[in-house]
GROMACS .gro file of C-alpha atoms in nm:
model
  315
    1MET     CA    1   0.000   0.000   0.000
    2LYS     CA    2   0.121   0.346  -0.086
    3ASN     CA    3   0.084   0.586   0.204
    4VAL     CA    4  -0.117   0.908   0.183
    5MET     CA    5  -0.096   1.235   0.372
    6LEU     CA    6  -0.360   1.273   0.642
    7GLY     CA    7  -0.490   1.617   0.552
    8GLY     CA    8  -0.251   1.886   0.666
    9THR     CA    9  -0.119   1.697   0.969
   10GLY     CA   10   0.207   1.601   0.803
   11LEU     CA   11   0.138   1.239   0.897
   12SER     CA   12   0.200   0.979   0.627
   13VAL     CA   13  -0.054   0.702   0.683
   14SER     CA   14  -0.174   0.390   0.508
   15PRO     CA   15  -0.499   0.426   0.309
   16MET     CA   16  -0.632   0.144   0.524
   17THR     CA   17  -0.653   0.196   0.899
   18LEU     CA   18  -0.694  -0.096   1.136
   19GLY     CA   19  -1.015  -0.050   1.331
   20THR     CA   20  -1.012  -0.206   1.677
   21TRP     CA   21  -1.368  -0.181   1.804
   22GLY     CA   22  -1.408  -0.553   1.736
   23ILE     CA   23  -1.067  -0.632   1.883
   24GLY     CA   24  -1.191  -0.475   2.206
   25GLY     CA   25  -1.453  -0.749   2.215
   26ALA     CA   26  -1.775  -0.595   2.346
   27GLY     CA   27  -2.065  -0.627   2.104
   28TRP     CA   28  -1.870  -0.837   1.851
   29ASP     CA   29  -1.775  -1.200   1.795
   30ASP     CA   30  -1.541  -1.323   2.066
   31TYR     CA   31  -1.185  -1.437   1.992
   32PRO     CA   32  -0.898  -1.541   2.223
   33ASP     CA   33  -0.663  -1.263   2.328
   34ASP     CA   34  -0.369  -1.404   2.134
   35VAL     CA   35  -0.575  -1.410   1.814
   36ARG     CA   36  -0.669  -1.044   1.854
   37MET     CA   37  -0.311  -0.942   1.924
   38ASP     CA   38  -0.196  -1.142   1.623
   39ALA     CA   39  -0.441  -0.943   1.409
   40ILE     CA   40  -0.271  -0.621   1.521
   41ALA     CA   41   0.073  -0.765   1.445
   42ALA     CA   42  -0.049  -0.885   1.105
   43ALA     CA   43  -0.175  -0.538   1.018
   44VAL     CA   44   0.166  -0.380   1.078
   45GLU     CA   45   0.340  -0.662   0.891
   46SER     CA   46   0.104  -0.605   0.597
   47GLY     CA   47   0.185  -0.236   0.563
   48ILE     CA   48  -0.090  -0.081   0.774
   49ASN     CA   49   0.071   0.192   0.983
   50PHE     CA   50  -0.244   0.359   1.117
   51ILE     CA   51  -0.443   0.212   1.406
   52ASP     CA   52  -0.771   0.356   1.531
   53THR     CA   53  -0.901   0.283   1.878
   54ALA     CA   54  -1.089   0.435   2.173
   55PRO     CA   55  -1.126   0.388   2.549
   56ALA     CA   56  -1.493   0.315   2.481
   57TYR     CA   57  -1.398  -0.004   2.296
   58ASN     CA   58  -1.475  -0.241   2.581
   59ALA     CA   59  -1.357  -0.012   2.859
   60GLY     CA   60  -1.002   0.025   2.729
   61GLU     CA   61  -0.949  -0.339   2.629
   62ALA     CA   62  -0.875  -0.250   2.264
   63GLU     CA   63  -0.614   0.004   2.373
   64ARG     CA   64  -0.454  -0.249   2.604
   65PHE     CA   65  -0.429  -0.510   2.327
   66ILE     CA   66  -0.264  -0.251   2.103
   67GLY     CA   67  -0.021  -0.136   2.369
   68LYS     CA   68   0.083  -0.488   2.462
   69THR     CA   69   0.124  -0.598   2.100
   70LEU     CA   70   0.329  -0.297   1.994
   71GLU     CA   71   0.550  -0.327   2.300
   72GLN     CA   72   0.614  -0.697   2.241
   73THR     CA   73   0.687  -0.649   1.869
   74GLY     CA   74   0.879  -0.324   1.912
   75ASN     CA   75   0.662  -0.159   1.648
   76ARG     CA   76   0.534   0.151   1.830
   77GLY     CA   77   0.764   0.375   1.626
   78LYS     CA   78   0.627   0.234   1.302
   79VAL     CA   79   0.264   0.323   1.358
   80VAL     CA   80   0.037   0.623   1.398
   81ILE     CA   81  -0.222   0.578   1.672
   82ALA     CA   82  -0.555   0.758   1.682
   83THR     CA   83  -0.759   0.723   1.997
   84LYS     CA   84  -1.052   0.914   2.138
   85CYS     CA   85  -1.192   1.088   2.442
   86GLY     CA   86  -1.523   1.216   2.572
   87ASN     CA   87  -1.697   0.879   2.563
   88ARG     CA   88  -1.655   0.585   2.798
   89PHE     CA   89  -1.796   0.232   2.820
   90ILE     CA   90  -1.917   0.185   3.177
   91ASP     CA   91  -2.126  -0.111   3.296
   92GLY     CA   92  -2.233  -0.194   2.942
   93LYS     CA   93  -2.334   0.162   2.859
   94TYR     CA   94  -2.167   0.441   2.663
   95VAL     CA   95  -2.136   0.757   2.871
   96ARG     CA   96  -2.038   1.088   2.712
   97SER     CA   97  -1.851   1.360   2.897
   98GLY     CA   98  -1.665   1.651   2.746
   99LYS     CA   99  -1.571   1.795   3.084
  100PRO     CA  100  -1.203   1.893   3.105
  101GLU     CA  101  -1.138   1.670   3.405
  102ASN     CA  102  -1.270   1.373   3.208
  103ILE     CA  103  -1.061   1.461   2.901
  104PHE     CA  104  -0.746   1.479   3.114
  105ALA     CA  105  -0.826   1.151   3.291
  106GLU     CA  106  -0.902   0.967   2.968
  107CYS     CA  107  -0.580   1.087   2.811
  108GLU     CA  108  -0.376   0.957   3.103
  109ASP     CA  109  -0.559   0.624   3.093
  110SER     CA  110  -0.501   0.593   2.717
  111LEU     CA  111  -0.131   0.669   2.749
  112LYS     CA  112  -0.105   0.395   3.010
  113ASN     CA  113  -0.317   0.146   2.813
  114LEU     CA  114  -0.125   0.209   2.491
  115ARG     CA  115   0.210   0.198   2.671
  116THR     CA  116   0.324   0.515   2.497
  117ASP     CA  117   0.436   0.865   2.592
  118HIS     CA  118   0.221   1.041   2.334
  119ILE     CA  119  -0.094   1.000   2.128
  120ASP     CA  120  -0.055   1.088   1.761
  121VAL     CA  121  -0.419   1.182   1.697
  122MET     CA  122  -0.675   1.250   1.970
  123LEU     CA  123  -1.035   1.265   1.855
  124VAL     CA  124  -1.338   1.373   2.054
  125HIS     CA  125  -1.552   1.063   2.006
  126TRP     CA  126  -1.896   1.226   2.015
  127PRO     CA  127  -2.003   1.583   2.086
  128ASP     CA  128  -2.128   1.647   2.438
  129PRO     CA  129  -2.397   1.917   2.416
  130THR     CA  130  -2.392   1.967   2.793
  131VAL     CA  131  -2.037   2.104   2.801
  132PRO     CA  132  -1.919   2.417   2.614
  133PHE     CA  133  -1.681   2.324   2.334
  134SER     CA  134  -1.444   2.591   2.461
  135GLU     CA  135  -1.392   2.378   2.773
  136THR     CA  136  -1.358   2.043   2.597
  137PHE     CA  137  -1.121   2.167   2.330
  138GLY     CA  138  -0.944   2.396   2.573
  139ALA     CA  139  -0.844   2.083   2.763
  140LEU     CA  140  -0.715   1.927   2.442
  141SER     CA  141  -0.519   2.244   2.368
  142GLN     CA  142  -0.348   2.207   2.705
  143LEU     CA  143  -0.267   1.841   2.642
  144LYS     CA  144  -0.121   1.932   2.304
  145ALA     CA  145   0.095   2.202   2.462
  146GLU     CA  146   0.220   1.944   2.711
  147GLY     CA  147   0.320   1.711   2.426
  148LYS     CA  148   0.085   1.433   2.534
  149ILE     CA  149  -0.111   1.455   2.209
  150ARG     CA  150   0.016   1.566   1.869
  151HIS     CA  151  -0.296   1.634   1.662
  152VAL     CA  152  -0.661   1.704   1.749
  153GLY     CA  153  -0.969   1.589   1.562
  154VAL     CA  154  -1.334   1.498   1.598
  155SER     CA  155  -1.558   1.201   1.529
  156ASN     CA  156  -1.930   1.216   1.453
  157PHE     CA  157  -1.942   1.598   1.455
  158SER     CA  158  -2.151   1.809   1.219
  159ARG     CA  159  -2.003   2.090   1.012
  160GLU     CA  160  -2.147   2.346   1.250
  161GLN     CA  161  -1.995   2.168   1.548
  162ILE     CA  162  -1.656   2.149   1.377
  163MET     CA  163  -1.670   2.522   1.307
  164GLU     CA  164  -1.751   2.587   1.673
  165ALA     CA  165  -1.463   2.368   1.790
  166ARG     CA  166  -1.225   2.551   1.557
  167LYS     CA  167  -1.280   2.867   1.757
  168THR     CA  168  -1.069   2.707   2.031
  169ILE     CA  169  -0.820   2.484   1.847
  170GLU     CA  170  -0.732   2.371   1.496
  171ILE     CA  171  -0.929   2.063   1.398
  172GLU     CA  172  -0.691   1.856   1.189
  173VAL     CA  173  -0.878   1.527   1.145
  174VAL     CA  174  -1.241   1.424   1.111
  175GLN     CA  175  -1.378   1.071   1.138
  176LEU     CA  176  -1.722   0.992   0.997
  177GLN     CA  177  -1.928   0.689   0.903
  178TYR     CA  178  -1.928   0.636   0.526
  179SER     CA  179  -2.004   0.339   0.303
  180MET     CA  180  -2.197   0.236  -0.005
  181PHE     CA  181  -2.492   0.178   0.226
  182ASN     CA  182  -2.456   0.502   0.421
  183ARG     CA  183  -2.360   0.816   0.230
  184GLU     CA  184  -2.516   1.066   0.469
  185ASN     CA  185  -2.178   1.222   0.547
  186GLU     CA  186  -2.054   1.251   0.190
  187GLU     CA  187  -2.093   1.629   0.161
  188LEU     CA  188  -1.934   1.680   0.503
  189LEU     CA  189  -1.633   1.469   0.403
  190LYS     CA  190  -1.597   1.668   0.083
  191TRP     CA  191  -1.607   1.993   0.278
  192ALA     CA  192  -1.354   1.873   0.534
  193HIS     CA  193  -1.118   1.754   0.262
  194GLY     CA  194  -1.147   2.092   0.093
  195GLU     CA  195  -1.056   2.258   0.422
  196GLY     CA  196  -0.737   2.055   0.447
  197ILE     CA  197  -0.873   1.841   0.729
  198GLY     CA  198  -0.765   1.477   0.728
  199THR     CA  199  -1.057   1.242   0.661
  200MET     CA  200  -1.111   0.898   0.810
  201ALA     CA  201  -1.410   0.693   0.693
  202TYR     CA  202  -1.537   0.430   0.935
  203GLY     CA  203  -1.799   0.162   0.880
  204ALA     CA  204  -1.689   0.115   0.518
  205LEU     CA  205  -1.829  -0.239   0.533
  206CYS     CA  206  -2.141  -0.127   0.723
  207GLY     CA  207  -2.085  -0.356   1.018
  208GLY     CA  208  -2.005  -0.648   0.787
  209LEU     CA  209  -2.324  -0.625   0.581
  210LEU     CA  210  -2.126  -0.535   0.268
  211THR     CA  211  -1.921  -0.854   0.294
  212GLY     CA  212  -2.216  -1.065   0.180
  213ARG     CA  213  -2.189  -1.275   0.493
  214TYR     CA  214  -2.544  -1.194   0.601
  215ARG     CA  215  -2.822  -1.310   0.371
  216LYS     CA  216  -3.126  -1.312   0.596
  217VAL     CA  217  -3.268  -1.092   0.869
  218GLU     CA  218  -3.164  -1.219   1.210
  219THR     CA  219  -3.223  -1.115   1.569
  220TYR     CA  220  -2.923  -0.988   1.763
  221GLU     CA  221  -2.871  -0.922   2.131
  222PRO     CA  222  -2.936  -0.560   2.238
  223ALA     CA  223  -2.564  -0.501   2.300
  224ASP     CA  224  -2.460  -0.649   1.965
  225SER     CA  225  -2.318  -0.383   1.731
  226ARG     CA  226  -2.535  -0.520   1.449
  227ASN     CA  227  -2.832  -0.417   1.659
  228ARG     CA  228  -2.722  -0.119   1.867
  229PHE     CA  229  -2.513   0.065   1.606
  230TYR     CA  230  -2.591  -0.076   1.262
  231GLY     CA  231  -2.940  -0.198   1.344
  232ARG     CA  232  -3.134  -0.009   1.078
  233PHE     CA  233  -2.921  -0.165   0.805
  234PHE     CA  234  -2.966  -0.522   0.929
  235GLN     CA  235  -3.346  -0.493   0.945
  236GLU     CA  236  -3.624  -0.426   0.698
  237PRO     CA  237  -3.698  -0.226   0.496
  238PHE     CA  238  -3.330  -0.161   0.423
  239PHE     CA  239  -3.209  -0.521   0.439
  240SER     CA  240  -3.385  -0.630   0.119
  241LYS     CA  241  -3.238  -0.333  -0.066
  242ALA     CA  242  -2.896  -0.427   0.066
  243MET     CA  243  -2.931  -0.780  -0.069
  244GLU     CA  244  -3.031  -0.646  -0.411
  245MET     CA  245  -2.728  -0.416  -0.409
  246LEU     CA  246  -2.497  -0.704  -0.320
  247ASP     CA  247  -2.632  -0.893  -0.621
  248ALA     CA  248  -2.551  -0.591  -0.839
  249MET     CA  249  -2.196  -0.583  -0.699
  250GLN     CA  250  -2.127  -0.953  -0.757
  251PRO     CA  251  -2.045  -0.935  -1.132
  252ILE     CA  252  -1.781  -0.670  -1.060
  253ALA     CA  253  -1.631  -0.883  -0.785
  254ASP     CA  254  -1.625  -1.181  -1.020
  255ARG     CA  255  -1.441  -0.982  -1.287
  256HIS     CA  256  -1.159  -0.916  -1.044
  257GLY     CA  257  -1.161  -1.255  -0.875
  258ALA     CA  258  -1.247  -1.065  -0.559
  259ASP     CA  259  -1.509  -1.076  -0.287
  260LEU     CA  260  -1.782  -0.823  -0.215
  261ALA     CA  261  -1.589  -0.666   0.072
  262GLU     CA  262  -1.307  -0.575  -0.167
  263VAL     CA  263  -1.552  -0.401  -0.399
  264ALA     CA  264  -1.704  -0.204  -0.111
  265LEU     CA  265  -1.366  -0.103   0.030
  266ASN     CA  266  -1.231   0.007  -0.305
  267TRP     CA  267  -1.544   0.210  -0.373
  268ALA     CA  268  -1.493   0.402  -0.048
  269ARG     CA  269  -1.116   0.444  -0.060
  270GLN     CA  270  -1.118   0.563  -0.423
  271LYS     CA  271  -1.317   0.870  -0.322
  272GLU     CA  272  -1.075   1.162  -0.348
  273PHE     CA  273  -1.214   1.311  -0.027
  274VAL     CA  274  -1.136   1.000   0.181
  275ASP     CA  275  -0.777   0.980   0.306
  276THR     CA  276  -0.810   0.646   0.482
  277CYS     CA  277  -1.078   0.384   0.550
  278ILE     CA  278  -1.102   0.226   0.893
  279VAL     CA  279  -1.146  -0.147   0.850
  280GLY     CA  280  -1.197  -0.373   1.148
  281ALA     CA  281  -1.054  -0.723   1.178
  282GLN     CA  282  -1.020  -0.958   1.473
  283LYS     CA  283  -0.790  -1.221   1.324
  284ARG     CA  284  -0.488  -1.239   1.093
  285SER     CA  285  -0.668  -1.400   0.798
  286ARG     CA  286  -0.922  -1.118   0.785
  287VAL     CA  287  -0.650  -0.853   0.799
  288GLU     CA  288  -0.462  -1.019   0.514
  289ALA     CA  289  -0.780  -1.054   0.308
  290ASN     CA  290  -0.862  -0.686   0.358
  291VAL     CA  291  -0.513  -0.577   0.254
  292LYS     CA  292  -0.528  -0.803  -0.052
  293GLY     CA  293  -0.834  -0.608  -0.164
  294TYR     CA  294  -0.626  -0.292  -0.191
  295ALA     CA  295  -0.405  -0.450  -0.459
  296TRP     CA  296  -0.650  -0.350  -0.733
  297GLN     CA  297  -0.888  -0.064  -0.810
  298LEU     CA  298  -1.230  -0.022  -0.964
  299ALA     CA  299  -1.233   0.113  -1.318
  300GLU     CA  300  -1.421   0.435  -1.388
  301SER     CA  301  -1.681   0.234  -1.579
  302GLU     CA  302  -1.731   0.012  -1.275
  303LEU     CA  303  -1.766   0.310  -1.044
  304SER     CA  304  -2.035   0.442  -1.279
  305GLU     CA  305  -2.201   0.101  -1.283
  306LEU     CA  306  -2.213   0.096  -0.905
  307GLU     CA  307  -2.342   0.453  -0.886
  308THR     CA  308  -2.626   0.370  -1.124
  309ALA     CA  309  -2.717   0.064  -0.918
  310MET     CA  310  -2.711   0.259  -0.591
  311GLN     CA  311  -2.935   0.530  -0.733
  312ARG     CA  312  -3.179   0.268  -0.858
  313ILE     CA  313  -3.183   0.043  -0.554
  314LEU     CA  314  -3.094   0.246  -0.246
  315CYS     CA  315  -3.239   0.591  -0.315
   0.00000   0.00000   0.00000
């Protein structure tokens, strides 16, 4: 993989970022600890130098797996780490807090979990409407001045919220959900890219739905990410449309000897306004399969073919 520049940060990152929500464990399929750590090692070995995580990913478990793996392999200096603040996973619930004292505490916890002396990119996970942005981002400004974090960004913020945050500190990175099945943030990503803000697209496989693994509506536990976070996509009326779209994607996958996930990932990463796609994987084989998908690209005619199908089926 050829690295790209993450907006104006000066960071050279892989166009695929390893997502670690699943590696954290909560709300996803369960794997042994050594398998999860091996997935992280495999990502670095495969050329992925950008890892995305958060303290909310199973109460810091994802961060701890990353920290332990990078320490054991001696690869901390080879990777860029993005973690988050302002959102914690407590007793099975996500709790937002943009209060300065919480931002400071989360940063210290993340540094300890990740076994590092600095965080490359710190993102506010979700906006907290109960705390003035001047306080939340003022705390991040202090942490940056202390050298504990290098770059500041936001996740799941609107354009208006980003503009408000910029009154206190430069917002250098934005992370938003974006996939063939969810294009709600497309205009915001375009705007951010035009502003020189680094763009990270998460959910490029829509919780796994774009892999073709799921072919019938199923019932998931309330805490399962396919219910709590991606629920509307895994249920009717959207699910039937998703299946029709997967059928439209299959001929393109067949032409390239690829799977549906590769088509979906290439569609997202070939957008000029997307710097890197966050792709989750909990085991080595999945990491290697994802990286393999970046060895080819969709032709312009195929992008047009997909666009026509999306307009017909999903709109």
